[in-house]
Short mmCIF file of C-alpha atoms in Angstrom, two decimals:
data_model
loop_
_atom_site.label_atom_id
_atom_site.label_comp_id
_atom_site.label_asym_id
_atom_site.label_seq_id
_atom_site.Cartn_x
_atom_site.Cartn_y
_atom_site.Cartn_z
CA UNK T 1 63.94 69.99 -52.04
CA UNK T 2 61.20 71.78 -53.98
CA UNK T 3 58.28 69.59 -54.90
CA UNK T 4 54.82 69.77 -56.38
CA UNK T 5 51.93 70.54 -55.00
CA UNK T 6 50.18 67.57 -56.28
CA UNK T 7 52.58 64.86 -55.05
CA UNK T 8 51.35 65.93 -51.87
CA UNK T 9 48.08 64.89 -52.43
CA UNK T 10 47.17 61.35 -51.01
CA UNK T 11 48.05 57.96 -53.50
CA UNK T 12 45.93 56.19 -51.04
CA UNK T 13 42.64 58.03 -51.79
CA UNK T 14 43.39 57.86 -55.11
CA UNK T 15 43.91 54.61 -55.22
CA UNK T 16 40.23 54.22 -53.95
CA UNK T 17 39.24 55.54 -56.93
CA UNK T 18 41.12 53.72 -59.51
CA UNK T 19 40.11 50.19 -58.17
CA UNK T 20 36.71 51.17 -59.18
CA UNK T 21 35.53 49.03 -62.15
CA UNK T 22 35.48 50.70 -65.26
CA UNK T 23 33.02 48.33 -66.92
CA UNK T 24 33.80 47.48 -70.79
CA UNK T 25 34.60 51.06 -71.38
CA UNK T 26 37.96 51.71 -72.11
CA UNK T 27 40.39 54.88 -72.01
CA UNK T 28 42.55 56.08 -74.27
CA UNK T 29 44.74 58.80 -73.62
CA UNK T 30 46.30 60.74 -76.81
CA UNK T 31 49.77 61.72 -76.86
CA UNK T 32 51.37 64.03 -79.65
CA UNK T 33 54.43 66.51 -79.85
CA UNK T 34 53.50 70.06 -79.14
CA UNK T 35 54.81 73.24 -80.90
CA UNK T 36 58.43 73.39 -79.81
CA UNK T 37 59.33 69.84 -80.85
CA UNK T 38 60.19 69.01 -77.40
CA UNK T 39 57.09 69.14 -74.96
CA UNK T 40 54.25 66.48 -74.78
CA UNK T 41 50.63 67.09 -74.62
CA UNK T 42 47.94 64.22 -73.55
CA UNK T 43 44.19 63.98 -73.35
CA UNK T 44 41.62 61.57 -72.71
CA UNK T 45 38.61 59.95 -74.70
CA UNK T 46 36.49 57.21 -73.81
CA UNK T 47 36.21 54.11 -76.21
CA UNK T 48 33.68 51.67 -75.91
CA UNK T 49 35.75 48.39 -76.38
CA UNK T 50 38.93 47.71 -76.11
CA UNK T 51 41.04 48.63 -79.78
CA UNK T 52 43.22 46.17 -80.98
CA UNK T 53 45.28 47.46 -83.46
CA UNK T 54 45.25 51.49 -84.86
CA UNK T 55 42.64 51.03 -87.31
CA UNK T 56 40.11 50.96 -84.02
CA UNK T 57 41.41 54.22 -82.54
CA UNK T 58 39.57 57.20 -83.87
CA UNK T 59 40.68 60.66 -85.23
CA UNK T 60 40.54 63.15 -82.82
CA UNK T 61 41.26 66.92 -83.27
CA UNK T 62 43.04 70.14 -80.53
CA UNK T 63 43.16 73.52 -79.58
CA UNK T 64 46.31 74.32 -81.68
CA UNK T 65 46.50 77.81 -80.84
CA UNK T 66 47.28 76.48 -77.01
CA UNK T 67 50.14 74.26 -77.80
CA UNK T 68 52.34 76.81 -80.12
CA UNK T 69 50.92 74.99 -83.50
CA UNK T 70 48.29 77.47 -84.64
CA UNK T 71 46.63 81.13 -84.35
CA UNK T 72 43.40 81.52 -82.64
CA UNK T 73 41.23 82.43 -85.57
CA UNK T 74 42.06 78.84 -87.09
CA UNK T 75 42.94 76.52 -84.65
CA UNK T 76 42.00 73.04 -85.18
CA UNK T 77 44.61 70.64 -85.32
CA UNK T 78 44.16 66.65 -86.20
CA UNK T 79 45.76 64.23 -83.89
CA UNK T 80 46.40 61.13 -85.69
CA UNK T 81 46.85 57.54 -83.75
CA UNK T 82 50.01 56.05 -85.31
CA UNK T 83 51.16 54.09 -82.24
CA UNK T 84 49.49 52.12 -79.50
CA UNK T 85 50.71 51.04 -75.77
CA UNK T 86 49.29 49.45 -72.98
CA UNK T 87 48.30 52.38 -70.28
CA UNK T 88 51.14 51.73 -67.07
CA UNK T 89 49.24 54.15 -64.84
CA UNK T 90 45.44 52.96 -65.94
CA UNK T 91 46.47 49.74 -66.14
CA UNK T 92 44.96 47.34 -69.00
CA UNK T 93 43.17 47.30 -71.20
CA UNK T 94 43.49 50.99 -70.79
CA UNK T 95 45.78 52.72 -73.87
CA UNK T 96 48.09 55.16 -74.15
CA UNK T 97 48.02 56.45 -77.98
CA UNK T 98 51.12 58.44 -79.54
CA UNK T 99 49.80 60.18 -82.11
CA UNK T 100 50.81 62.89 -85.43
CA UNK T 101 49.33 65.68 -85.85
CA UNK T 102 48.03 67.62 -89.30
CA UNK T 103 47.00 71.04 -89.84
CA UNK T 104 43.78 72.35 -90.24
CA UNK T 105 44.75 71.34 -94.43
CA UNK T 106 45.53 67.72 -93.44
CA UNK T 107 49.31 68.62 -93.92
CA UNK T 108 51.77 67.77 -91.64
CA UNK T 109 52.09 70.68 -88.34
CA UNK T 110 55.45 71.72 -88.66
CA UNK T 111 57.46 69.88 -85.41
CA UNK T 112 55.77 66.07 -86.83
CA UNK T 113 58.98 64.96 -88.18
CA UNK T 114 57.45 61.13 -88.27
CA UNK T 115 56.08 61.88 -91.52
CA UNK T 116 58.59 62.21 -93.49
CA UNK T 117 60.84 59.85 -91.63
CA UNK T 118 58.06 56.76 -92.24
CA UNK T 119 58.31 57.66 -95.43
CA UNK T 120 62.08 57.55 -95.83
CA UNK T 121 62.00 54.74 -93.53
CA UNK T 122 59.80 52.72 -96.04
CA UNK T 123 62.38 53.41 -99.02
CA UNK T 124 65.20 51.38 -96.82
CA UNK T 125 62.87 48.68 -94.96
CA UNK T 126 64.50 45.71 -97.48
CA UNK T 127 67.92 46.77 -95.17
CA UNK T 128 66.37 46.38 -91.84
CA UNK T 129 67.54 49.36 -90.27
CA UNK T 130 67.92 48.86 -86.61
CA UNK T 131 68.57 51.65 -83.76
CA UNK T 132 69.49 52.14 -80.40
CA UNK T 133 68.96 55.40 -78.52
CA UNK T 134 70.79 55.92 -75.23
CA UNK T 135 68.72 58.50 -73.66
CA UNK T 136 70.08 60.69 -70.86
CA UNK T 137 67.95 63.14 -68.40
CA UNK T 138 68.54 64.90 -65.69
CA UNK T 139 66.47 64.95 -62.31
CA UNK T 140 65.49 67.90 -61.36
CA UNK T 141 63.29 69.56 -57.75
CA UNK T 142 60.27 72.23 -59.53
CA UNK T 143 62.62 75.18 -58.89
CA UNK T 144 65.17 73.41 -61.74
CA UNK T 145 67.61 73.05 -59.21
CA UNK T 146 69.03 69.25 -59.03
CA UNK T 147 67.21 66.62 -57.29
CA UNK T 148 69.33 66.08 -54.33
CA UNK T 149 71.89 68.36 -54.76
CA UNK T 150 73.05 70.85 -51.23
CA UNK T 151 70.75 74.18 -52.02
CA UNK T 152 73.35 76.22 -52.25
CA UNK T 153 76.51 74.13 -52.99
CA UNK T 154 77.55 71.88 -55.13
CA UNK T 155 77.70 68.15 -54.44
CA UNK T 156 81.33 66.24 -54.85
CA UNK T 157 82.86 66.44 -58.30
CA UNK T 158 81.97 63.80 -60.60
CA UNK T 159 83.50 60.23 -60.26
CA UNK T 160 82.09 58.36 -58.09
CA UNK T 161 78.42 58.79 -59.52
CA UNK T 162 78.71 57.07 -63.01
CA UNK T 163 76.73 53.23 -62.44
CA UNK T 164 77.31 54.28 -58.60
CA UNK T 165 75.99 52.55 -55.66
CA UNK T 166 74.67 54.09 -52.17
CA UNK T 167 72.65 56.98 -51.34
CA UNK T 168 75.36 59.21 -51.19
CA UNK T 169 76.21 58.39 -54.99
CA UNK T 170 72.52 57.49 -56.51
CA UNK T 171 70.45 60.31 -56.31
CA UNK T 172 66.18 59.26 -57.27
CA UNK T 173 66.82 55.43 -57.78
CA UNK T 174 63.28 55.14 -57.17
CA UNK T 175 62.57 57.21 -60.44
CA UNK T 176 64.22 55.33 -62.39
CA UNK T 177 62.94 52.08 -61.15
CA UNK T 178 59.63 53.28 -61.41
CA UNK T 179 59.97 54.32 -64.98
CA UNK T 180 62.03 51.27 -66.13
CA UNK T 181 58.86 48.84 -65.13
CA UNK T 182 56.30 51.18 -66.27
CA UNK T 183 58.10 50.95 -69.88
CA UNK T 184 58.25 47.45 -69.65
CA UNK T 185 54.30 46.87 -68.79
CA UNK T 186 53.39 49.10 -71.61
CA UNK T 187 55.65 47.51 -73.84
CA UNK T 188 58.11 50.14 -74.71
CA UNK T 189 61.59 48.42 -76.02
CA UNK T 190 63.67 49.52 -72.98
CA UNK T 191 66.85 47.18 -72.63
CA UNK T 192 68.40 49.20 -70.15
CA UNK T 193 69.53 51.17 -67.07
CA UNK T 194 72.07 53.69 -65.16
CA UNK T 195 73.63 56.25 -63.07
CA UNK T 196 74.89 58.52 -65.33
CA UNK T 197 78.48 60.73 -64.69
CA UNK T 198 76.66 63.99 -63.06
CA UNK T 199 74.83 63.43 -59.83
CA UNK T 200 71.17 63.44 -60.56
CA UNK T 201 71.72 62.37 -64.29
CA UNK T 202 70.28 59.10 -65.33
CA UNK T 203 70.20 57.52 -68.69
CA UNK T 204 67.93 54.83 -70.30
CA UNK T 205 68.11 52.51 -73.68
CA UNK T 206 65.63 52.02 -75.65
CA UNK T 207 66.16 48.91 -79.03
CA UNK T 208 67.17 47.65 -80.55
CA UNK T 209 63.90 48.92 -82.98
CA UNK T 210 63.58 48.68 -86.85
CA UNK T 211 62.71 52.74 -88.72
CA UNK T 212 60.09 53.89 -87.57
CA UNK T 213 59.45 51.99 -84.11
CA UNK T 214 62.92 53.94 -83.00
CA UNK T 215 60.73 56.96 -82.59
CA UNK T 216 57.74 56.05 -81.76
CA UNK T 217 59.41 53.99 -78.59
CA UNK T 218 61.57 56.44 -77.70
CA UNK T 219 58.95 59.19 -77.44
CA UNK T 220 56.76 57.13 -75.21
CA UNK T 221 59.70 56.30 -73.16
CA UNK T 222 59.98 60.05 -72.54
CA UNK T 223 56.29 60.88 -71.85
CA UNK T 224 56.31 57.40 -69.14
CA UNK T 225 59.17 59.11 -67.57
CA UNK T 226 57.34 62.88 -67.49
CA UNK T 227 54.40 60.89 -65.96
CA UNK T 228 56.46 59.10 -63.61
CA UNK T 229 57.98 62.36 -62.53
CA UNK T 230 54.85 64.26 -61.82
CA UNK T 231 53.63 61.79 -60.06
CA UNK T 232 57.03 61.86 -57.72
CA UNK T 233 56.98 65.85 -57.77
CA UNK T 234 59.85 66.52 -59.79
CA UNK T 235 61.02 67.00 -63.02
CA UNK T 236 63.15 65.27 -65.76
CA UNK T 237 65.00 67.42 -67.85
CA UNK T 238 66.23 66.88 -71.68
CA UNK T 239 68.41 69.65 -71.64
CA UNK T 240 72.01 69.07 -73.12
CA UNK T 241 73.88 70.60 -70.68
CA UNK T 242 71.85 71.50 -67.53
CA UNK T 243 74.67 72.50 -65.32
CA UNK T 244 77.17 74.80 -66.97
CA UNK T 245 81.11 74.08 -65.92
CA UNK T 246 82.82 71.31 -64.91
CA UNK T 247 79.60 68.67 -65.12
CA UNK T 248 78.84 66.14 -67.98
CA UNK T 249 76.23 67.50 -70.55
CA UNK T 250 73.31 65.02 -71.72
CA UNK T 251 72.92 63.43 -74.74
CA UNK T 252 71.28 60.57 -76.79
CA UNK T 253 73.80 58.88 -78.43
CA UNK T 254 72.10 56.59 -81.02
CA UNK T 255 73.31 53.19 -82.16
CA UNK T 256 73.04 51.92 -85.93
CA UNK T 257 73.49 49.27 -87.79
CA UNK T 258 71.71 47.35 -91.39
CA UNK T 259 71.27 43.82 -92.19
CA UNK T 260 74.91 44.01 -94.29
CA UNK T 261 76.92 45.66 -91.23
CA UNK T 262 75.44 43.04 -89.09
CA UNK T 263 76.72 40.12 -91.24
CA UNK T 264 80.38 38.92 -92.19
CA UNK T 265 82.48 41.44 -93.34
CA UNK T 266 79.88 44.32 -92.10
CA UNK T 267 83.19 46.11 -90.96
CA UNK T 268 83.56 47.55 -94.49
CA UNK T 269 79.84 49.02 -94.69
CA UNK T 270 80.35 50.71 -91.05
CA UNK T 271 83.56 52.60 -92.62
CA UNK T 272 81.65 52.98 -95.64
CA UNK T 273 78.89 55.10 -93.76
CA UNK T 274 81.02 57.29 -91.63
CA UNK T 275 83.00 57.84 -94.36
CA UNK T 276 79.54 59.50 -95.79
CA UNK T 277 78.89 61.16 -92.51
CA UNK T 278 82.13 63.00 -92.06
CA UNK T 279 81.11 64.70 -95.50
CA UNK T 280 78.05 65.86 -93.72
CA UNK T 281 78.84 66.57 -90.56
CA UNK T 282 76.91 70.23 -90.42
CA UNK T 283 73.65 68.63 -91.71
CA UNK T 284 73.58 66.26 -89.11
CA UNK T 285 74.37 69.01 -86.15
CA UNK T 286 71.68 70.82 -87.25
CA UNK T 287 69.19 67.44 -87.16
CA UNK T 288 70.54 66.46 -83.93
CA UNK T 289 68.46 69.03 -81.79
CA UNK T 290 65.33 70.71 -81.64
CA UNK T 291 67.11 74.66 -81.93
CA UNK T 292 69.31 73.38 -85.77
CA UNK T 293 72.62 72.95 -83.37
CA UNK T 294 72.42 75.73 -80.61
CA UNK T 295 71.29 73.86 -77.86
CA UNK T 296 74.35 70.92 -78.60
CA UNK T 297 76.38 73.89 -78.77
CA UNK T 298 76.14 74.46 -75.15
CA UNK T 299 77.44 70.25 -74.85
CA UNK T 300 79.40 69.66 -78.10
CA UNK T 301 82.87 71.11 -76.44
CA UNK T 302 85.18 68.53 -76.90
CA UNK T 303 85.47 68.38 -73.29
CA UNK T 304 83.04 65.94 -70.75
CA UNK T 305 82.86 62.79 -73.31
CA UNK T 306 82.28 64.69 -76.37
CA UNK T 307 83.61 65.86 -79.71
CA UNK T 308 83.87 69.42 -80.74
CA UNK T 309 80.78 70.55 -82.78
CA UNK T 310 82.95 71.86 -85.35
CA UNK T 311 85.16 68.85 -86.11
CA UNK T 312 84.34 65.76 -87.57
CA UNK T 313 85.68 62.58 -86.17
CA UNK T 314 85.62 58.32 -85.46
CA UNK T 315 87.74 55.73 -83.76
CA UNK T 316 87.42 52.83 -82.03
CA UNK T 317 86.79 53.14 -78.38
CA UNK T 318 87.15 56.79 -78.96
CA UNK T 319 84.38 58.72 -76.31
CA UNK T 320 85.78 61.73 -77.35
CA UNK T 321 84.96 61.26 -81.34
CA UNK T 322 81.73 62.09 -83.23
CA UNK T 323 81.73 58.72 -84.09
CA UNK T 324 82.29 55.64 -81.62
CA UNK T 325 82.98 52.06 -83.22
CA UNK T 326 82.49 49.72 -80.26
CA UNK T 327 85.97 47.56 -79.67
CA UNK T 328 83.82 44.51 -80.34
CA UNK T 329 82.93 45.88 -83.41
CA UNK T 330 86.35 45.98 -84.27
CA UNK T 331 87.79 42.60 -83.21
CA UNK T 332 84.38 40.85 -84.74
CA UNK T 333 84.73 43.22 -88.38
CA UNK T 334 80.77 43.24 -87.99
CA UNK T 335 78.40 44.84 -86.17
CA UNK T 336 77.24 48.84 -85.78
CA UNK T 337 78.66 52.32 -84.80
CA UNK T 338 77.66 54.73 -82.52
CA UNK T 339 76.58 58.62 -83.04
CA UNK T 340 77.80 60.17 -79.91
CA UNK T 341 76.24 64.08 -81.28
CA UNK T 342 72.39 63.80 -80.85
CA UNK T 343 71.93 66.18 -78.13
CA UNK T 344 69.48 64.74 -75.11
CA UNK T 345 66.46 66.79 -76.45
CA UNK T 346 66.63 65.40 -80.08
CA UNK T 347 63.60 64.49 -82.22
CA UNK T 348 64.67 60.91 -82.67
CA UNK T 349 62.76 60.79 -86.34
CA UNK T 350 64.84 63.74 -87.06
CA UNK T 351 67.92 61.68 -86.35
CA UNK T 352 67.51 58.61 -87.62
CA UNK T 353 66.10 59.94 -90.73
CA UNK T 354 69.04 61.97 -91.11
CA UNK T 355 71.11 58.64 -90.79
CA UNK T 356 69.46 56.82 -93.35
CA UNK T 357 69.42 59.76 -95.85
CA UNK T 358 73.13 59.74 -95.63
CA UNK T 359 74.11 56.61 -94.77
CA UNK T 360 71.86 54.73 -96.89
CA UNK T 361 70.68 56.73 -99.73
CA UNK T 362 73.95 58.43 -99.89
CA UNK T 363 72.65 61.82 -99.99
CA UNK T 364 75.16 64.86 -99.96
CA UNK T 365 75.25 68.28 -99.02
CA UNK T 366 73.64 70.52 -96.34
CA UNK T 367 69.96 69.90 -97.61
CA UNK T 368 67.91 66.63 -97.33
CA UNK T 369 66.35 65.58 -100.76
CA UNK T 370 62.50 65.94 -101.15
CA UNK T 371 60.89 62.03 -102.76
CA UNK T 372 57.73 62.47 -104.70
CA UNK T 373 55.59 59.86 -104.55
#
C-alpha cells in the first residue's frame, strides 16, 4: 500500500513540540478554494489574541499566479475571512479560517462561487432554506490506487461493503473516525457516518444548515478530511466515478427543504419545485460539477444508483431518479426531497444556489439571472 513519505515521520516527536505553550498568541490558518474550483490551499498567520467573531480576523493577500488564479506579472490575490472554526489539529483557541478570495480589482476570482450565492441566499432568508449534503469520497494509497484493495486485482464485487462490518468489508475505519471527531471539535455540522457501496468509498453528512452555512460547512468538512488524510498517508478522492466498470460512482446528493415544505401540507410545495426543476434539468447538470457536466458524465449512467444525465426524473423511493422523495415524505405530505445529481466534486454554493434560483425564485431557462443591487 503506497504511502507518504511524511506519515512516516514520528507523531511522537511531534507531539513534543505541539505541547509546547504557545503563550496568548494565537494561529490562524487561512483556507480558500484554489483555481480549479476543487483543490484547497492553507496558510498560517499569527494573531495576537484570540478572534471572536470575523470582524477580528484580518485581510490577508496570495501568490495567485501559484494556485491557477492569476499571471505572474499581477499576482496578488485577497483572501477574505468569511467563516471561522475551532483548529482540530492545533487545538483551541487555535482557528482554522475559510476564506473568499478577490482579484487584484477587489472582484470576485473566478472559482468563489460564495459570492453570489450569499447574495442569492439573502433574497430567500425569510424561507429558511435548509440543506443537507451527503458527501461521498473515496480512499485512496498516493499511487491513486484504492486503499486496501489486492495490487493487482480487484477486491469482491460490491455487496457486502455498503454500512459493512469487519475488516474484510471496512476498508480505513480509522479515517473516518478520525475525521468524524475532528469535524465535531471544530464545530462543523456533521450528523453522520458510513461505508459506502464500493470498497474504500465512504460517505459523510453534513446539516441540516440554513444558505450560506451549507457551503461554508461542507467545504471545511472536506479540507478536515484532506488534513486527516495526509496525516494517515493517503488520499481522499472527490472524483465521481474513480473506478470505471462495474463499481458505484460518488456523489453528493443534497437534501432540501423551506419553512412551507416543512409544515402541513408541504407535500404540495415539494411537487411544486421539482416540477420547476424538471424544466431545468440541463442548467442544473452543468452547476452540479466543477467541469459544467463532464465529470458527472462519467457517473450519471442510469446504472449504479443513478439517473441518466440526459433524462429528467422523481419518485418516491426511487434511487434510480434525479429526484428522490423520501417514503416518509410521502406518508407525512411534508417534509423535503432529495437531488441525487450533484456529482462528489461539486461546489456546494454552486448547487444550492442553483436550487434556490429555481426552486424559489422560479427562474427559467439555461442561464441564471444577474440581481443588481
Amino acid at each position: 500500500m503506497a504511502t507518504s513519505a511524511s506519515s512516516h515521520l514520528s507523531k511522537a516527536v511531534k507531539q513534543q513540540y505541539m505541547e509546547l505553550p504557545q503563550g496568548d498568541k494565537v494561529q490562524a490558518m487561512y483556507i480558500w478554494i484554489d483555481g480549479t474550483g476543487e483543490g484547497l490551499r492553507c496558510k498560517t498567520r499569527t494573531l495576537d489574541s484570540e478572534p471572536k467573531s470575523i470582524e477580528d480576523l484580518p485581510e490577508w493577500n496570495f501568490d495567485g499566479s501559484s494556485t491557477y488564479q492569476s499571471e505572474g506579472s499581477n499576482s496578488d490575490m485577497y483572501l477574505i475571512p468569511a467563516a471561522m472554526f475551532r483548529d482540530p489539529f492545533r487545538k483551541d483557541p487555535n482557528k482554522l479560517v475559510l476564506c473568499e478570495v478577490l482579484k487584484y480589482n477587489r472582484k470576485p476570482a473566478e472559482t468563489n462561487l460564495r459570492k453570489t450565492c450569499k447574495k442569492v441566499m439573502e433574497m430567500v432568508e425569510n424561507q429558511c432554506p435548509w440543506f443537507g449534503m451527503e458527501q461521498e469520497y473515496t480512499i485512496l494509497g498516493t499511487d491513486g490506487h484504492p486503499f486496501g484493495w489486492p495490487s493487482n486485482g480487484f477486491p469482491g464485487p460490491q455487496g457486502p461493503y455498503y454500512c459493512g462490518v469487519g475488516a474484510d468489508k471496512a476498508y480505513g475505519r480509522d479515517i473516518v473516525e478520525a475525521h468524524y471527531r475532528a469535524c465535531l471539535y471544530a464545530g462543523v455540522q456533521i450528523c453522520g457516518t458510513n461505508a459506502e457501496v464500493m470498497p474504500a468509498q465512504w460517505e459523510f453528512q453534513v446539516g441540516p444548515c440554513e444558505g450560506i452555512n451549507m457551503g461554508d460547512h461542507l467545504w471545511i468538512a472536506r479540507f478536515i478530511l484532506h488534513r486527516v488524510c495526509e496525516d494517515f498517508g493517503v488520499v481522499a478522492s472527490f472524483d465521481p466515478k474513480p473506478i470505471p466498470g462495474n463499481w458505484n460512482g460518488a456523489g453528493c446528493h443534497t437534501n432540501f427543504s423551506t419553512k412551507e415544505m416543512r409544515e402541513e401540507g408541504g407535500l404540495k410545495f415539494i411537487e411544486e419545485s421539482i416540477e420547476r426543476l424538471g424544466k431545468r434539468h440541463r442548467y442544473h447538470i452543468r452547476a452540479y460539477d466543477p467541469k459544467g457536466g463532464l465529470d458527472n458524465a462519467r457517473r450519471l449512467t442510469g446504472h449504479h444508483e443513478t439517473s441518466n444525465i440526459h433524462e429528467f426524473s422523481a419518485g418516491v423511493a426511487n434511487r434510480g431518479a434525479s429526484i428522490r422523495i423520501p417514503r416518509s415524505v410521502g406518508q407525512e405530505k411534508k417534509g423535503y426531497f432529495e437531488d441525487r445529481r450533484p456529482s462528489a466534486n461539486c461546489d456546494p454554493y454552486a448547487v444550492t444556489e442553483a436550487l434556490i434560483r429555481t426552486c424559489l425564485l422560479n427562474e427559467e431557462g439555461d442561464e441564471p439571472m444577474d440581481y443588481k443591487n
